[in-house]
Amino acid sequence: LLIVVNRVLAYDRNVCPFSECFDLYFRPHRFSDIRKCIQRLQEESMAGDEQKLDNMASQKSGSIVLDRFLRYLVFVFAHVGGAGAPVPQNLTGQNVTAASRISFKKKEMNLSVRLKWLISGEMKTIKQKHMGINSEPPVFIICNNDRISDSREIQEEHKGYPSEAEADQALRDGNKLAQMEEAPLFPGESIKAIVKDVMYICPFVGAVSGTLTVTDFKMYFKNVERDPHFVLDVPLGVISRVEKIGAQSHGDNSCGIEIMCKDMRNLRLAYKQEEQSKLGIFENLNKHAFPLSNGQTLFAFNYKEKFPVNGWKVYDPVSEYKRQGLPNESWKISKVNSNYELCDTYPAIIVVPTSVKDDDLSKVAAFRAKGRIPVLSWIHPESQATITRCSQPLVGPNDKRCKEDEKYLQTIMDANAQAHKLIIFDARQNKVASTNKAKGGGYESESAYPNAELVFLEIHNIHVMRESLRKLKEIAYPAIDEARWLSNVDGTHWLEYIRMLLAGAVRIADKIESGKTSVVVHCSDGWDRTSQLTSLAMLMLDSYYRTVKGFEALIEKEWISFGHRFALRVGHGNDNHADADRSPIFLQFIDCVWQMTRQFPSAFEFNELFLITILDHLYSCLFGTFLCNCEQQRLKEDVYTKTISLWSYINSQLDEFSNPFFVNYENHVLYPVTSLSHLELWVNYYVRWNPRMRPQVPFCFSFQKKHIFLPKETWWCRIMWRYTADEVL
């Protein structure tokens, strides 16, 4: 897509009437749709079957703009260099102008003229079908060097084709139609309201007037008067709160809406009250942004996209444990929780010590918060040192003991013959753990567990993290105080909490790798800080998790299957924005991963776009990957059969998420530096909505001078790099 479209448009962009809708569809969430068409086009082009290309040009997708856009691509494939050769080979020559010319009845016709002829033919069809204008059936040209064929045999030069003036008019009409185009829709998405003359109060460019479209998935605002056109595309799942505000300053009899988002931005809209009473903008936004609070389902259950890859098959627990060398003489793959009776927030398949009986597991579960017993997450391939995870013991103020639990931890230690001690990493602060003890929780005492060493990592709870992110949002959007930026960031303590997570994970990884000692990790309930620490430590220890599919499996295993409460922490479809259960736990984990990619740029197969895409769809509710709180709930809601996995989308276009500098060093352990001097704020994510924080040098593509500017902070420019490196060299 990048090669075919961008190079042609760069050569003569003004010719194409799709320049404005090109930006509309040239987005990450459209890549999958268009990539399929491109793949089919290239296959047919290489096969040299002009009839198939002609048939593709007549297919309808349901969108006027997209139909014309795809027919334009068919035209490019069929005309540039002939239908018998794939376009990428024909558009990479030294002289693109010469390469883009063909012979037509012994007359040189450049790309501009050919495009105009094609577009004029399309415009006749569009006018006839959608505007009630009678016209002749269009002629789709298939050229191959000195030969031309179409639905009619052309006997005379230019017969049946428009004049130059008619072609120019067709271009102008094409732009008008493109400007009138409604919001692009996903398969299964439907429009709920369209309101004109809505004012978006942009904090950077001022008030912008346009048309607001509300669907069951997104809020889409577009202004076609600006050049380039102003588009605001916000998935409704990103919205945290919608409030009415006064908007007297923007005209009489007007009102406004303020939209607080989970992705670091706030939006303000103003509109006339009579329009509000007719169309109910506020009500529509509230209804579809919070479907679960209004008795509806999340859009992920209506999304009908088809992908060539089934992302639900990325993670298979038995296969993953076998990859680690399990089962062995000390550990077994157990289905004791197959009905979720032992622990309703654990997966059906777990790994426990071989010698422990199921009855003893039940007694251990009764002594652990939420029944979350110690289970294996990862085992070292050589030393057999293990990472096990669980929740806090229910010791209580009376120091209650459980012989089965004590024996269970002793068995975990004995499974590793190279060490005679078990390290228990409690993620909480010492004082908080003591407070929990008074409430019935607690921690392992060294008197009850004589061969265990207890270490508190002093990581704050979910409420502190939520407040830290709130402060970060205040300083990052919309206005940035340049004079106090560093001190303001420091005042949020966000990087300090990132440092504490990384430092804790490094200690765990070091005990496993260098100390050859097994560790147990827990916090209070074992689904927040525990998931952060175990997954980060495993990422440091195991190079497999640093690949794209390995990282997906890591998230599926340590976060999704082991019951991180995504629905509660994110608030999917719920209008209770003040819910105390909300917290950016998973966001912190991804931030820590990004910090590691900065320190080890060639150690990870995925790029920054991969991480940002995961976070965007954490909120979007487009995919089923992060829905619900545990495996049992997902099965009950038929998530695996009625929704699509995020990994289906990502793994269908791996090139866009791949790190070109990746080197796969197997069995290489990473120890990131956790000093604050080596950590930085992830500006490309937290401050990405502020145009003043983006690179000031625009992307430039020149065939004649052969130079390219690639600002490293712009993800789509980095994607372009893999296609244009040959040009630079």
PDB file of N, CA and C in Angstrom, residues 20 23 57 71 80 120 135 191 195 226 242 288 419 440 442 471 580 649 654 669:
ATOM      1  N   GLU A  20      -7.971  13.952  -0.236  1.00  0.00           N
ATOM      2  CA  GLU A  20      -8.493  14.182   1.108  1.00  0.00           C
ATOM      3  C   GLU A  20      -9.041  12.909   1.746  1.00  0.00           C
ATOM      4  N   ASP A  23      -6.286  10.524   3.226  1.00  0.00           N
ATOM      5  CA  ASP A  23      -5.916  10.678   4.629  1.00  0.00           C
ATOM      6  C   ASP A  23      -6.942  10.003   5.532  1.00  0.00           C
ATOM      7  N   ALA A  57     -12.554  -4.058 -10.387  1.00  0.00           N
ATOM      8  CA  ALA A  57     -12.902  -2.646 -10.469  1.00  0.00           C
ATOM      9  C   ALA A  57     -14.393  -2.417 -10.342  1.00  0.00           C
ATOM     10  N   ARG A  71     -10.812   1.410  -6.890  1.00  0.00           N
ATOM     11  CA  ARG A  71     -10.767   1.378  -8.351  1.00  0.00           C
ATOM     12  C   ARG A  71      -9.561   2.162  -8.852  1.00  0.00           C
ATOM     13  N   VAL A  80       0.434   1.223 -14.798  1.00  0.00           N
ATOM     14  CA  VAL A  80       1.836   1.598 -14.639  1.00  0.00           C
ATOM     15  C   VAL A  80       2.717   0.406 -14.970  1.00  0.00           C
ATOM     16  N   SER A 120     -13.008  10.478 -14.759  1.00  0.00           N
ATOM     17  CA  SER A 120     -14.193  10.983 -15.431  1.00  0.00           C
ATOM     18  C   SER A 120     -15.191   9.862 -15.673  1.00  0.00           C
ATOM     19  N   SER A 135     -26.229   9.297 -17.606  1.00  0.00           N
ATOM     20  CA  SER A 135     -24.961   9.320 -18.319  1.00  0.00           C
ATOM     21  C   SER A 135     -24.732   7.958 -18.941  1.00  0.00           C
ATOM     22  N   ILE A 191     -24.586   4.109  12.197  1.00  0.00           N
ATOM     23  CA  ILE A 191     -24.682   5.515  12.589  1.00  0.00           C
ATOM     24  C   ILE A 191     -25.919   5.727  13.455  1.00  0.00           C
ATOM     25  N   VAL A 195     -25.084  15.390  13.217  1.00  0.00           N
ATOM     26  CA  VAL A 195     -25.444  16.763  13.550  1.00  0.00           C
ATOM     27  C   VAL A 195     -24.493  17.711  12.838  1.00  0.00           C
ATOM     28  N   ARG A 226     -11.348  23.432   5.964  1.00  0.00           N
ATOM     29  CA  ARG A 226      -9.919  23.635   6.169  1.00  0.00           C
ATOM     30  C   ARG A 226      -9.110  22.816   5.175  1.00  0.00           C
ATOM     31  N   VAL A 242     -18.903  12.265  30.254  1.00  0.00           N
ATOM     32  CA  VAL A 242     -19.507  13.273  29.379  1.00  0.00           C
ATOM     33  C   VAL A 242     -20.326  14.210  30.249  1.00  0.00           C
ATOM     34  N   HIS A 288     -24.219   5.407  24.037  1.00  0.00           N
ATOM     35  CA  HIS A 288     -23.350   4.501  23.287  1.00  0.00           C
ATOM     36  C   HIS A 288     -21.916   4.482  23.809  1.00  0.00           C
ATOM     37  N   ALA A 419      19.035 -24.478  45.516  1.00  0.00           N
ATOM     38  CA  ALA A 419      18.896 -23.452  46.551  1.00  0.00           C
ATOM     39  C   ALA A 419      18.174 -24.036  47.757  1.00  0.00           C
ATOM     40  N   GLY A 440      -7.676  -9.016  58.283  1.00  0.00           N
ATOM     41  CA  GLY A 440      -7.861 -10.417  57.929  1.00  0.00           C
ATOM     42  C   GLY A 440      -6.880 -10.942  56.914  1.00  0.00           C
ATOM     43  N   GLY A 442      -2.659 -10.238  55.408  1.00  0.00           N
ATOM     44  CA  GLY A 442      -1.368 -10.338  56.064  1.00  0.00           C
ATOM     45  C   GLY A 442      -0.256 -10.789  55.154  1.00  0.00           C
ATOM     46  N   LYS A 471      -2.619  13.554  37.745  1.00  0.00           N
ATOM     47  CA  LYS A 471      -1.707  14.700  37.769  1.00  0.00           C
ATOM     48  C   LYS A 471      -0.919  14.809  36.465  1.00  0.00           C
ATOM     49  N   ALA A 580     -13.685   3.568  42.391  1.00  0.00           N
ATOM     50  CA  ALA A 580     -12.379   3.435  43.046  1.00  0.00           C
ATOM     51  C   ALA A 580     -11.576   2.257  42.524  1.00  0.00           C
ATOM     52  N   TYR A 649      -5.836  -8.739  14.357  1.00  0.00           N
ATOM     53  CA  TYR A 649      -5.523  -7.507  13.625  1.00  0.00           C
ATOM     54  C   TYR A 649      -4.018  -7.299  13.511  1.00  0.00           C
ATOM     55  N   LEU A 654       2.106  -7.842  10.397  1.00  0.00           N
ATOM     56  CA  LEU A 654       3.243  -7.805  11.316  1.00  0.00           C
ATOM     57  C   LEU A 654       4.304  -6.802  10.904  1.00  0.00           C
ATOM     58  N   VAL A 669      19.676 -12.460  29.149  1.00  0.00           N
ATOM     59  CA  VAL A 669      18.895 -11.790  30.189  1.00  0.00           C
ATOM     60  C   VAL A 669      19.128 -10.285  30.119  1.00  0.00           C
TER      61      VAL A 669
END
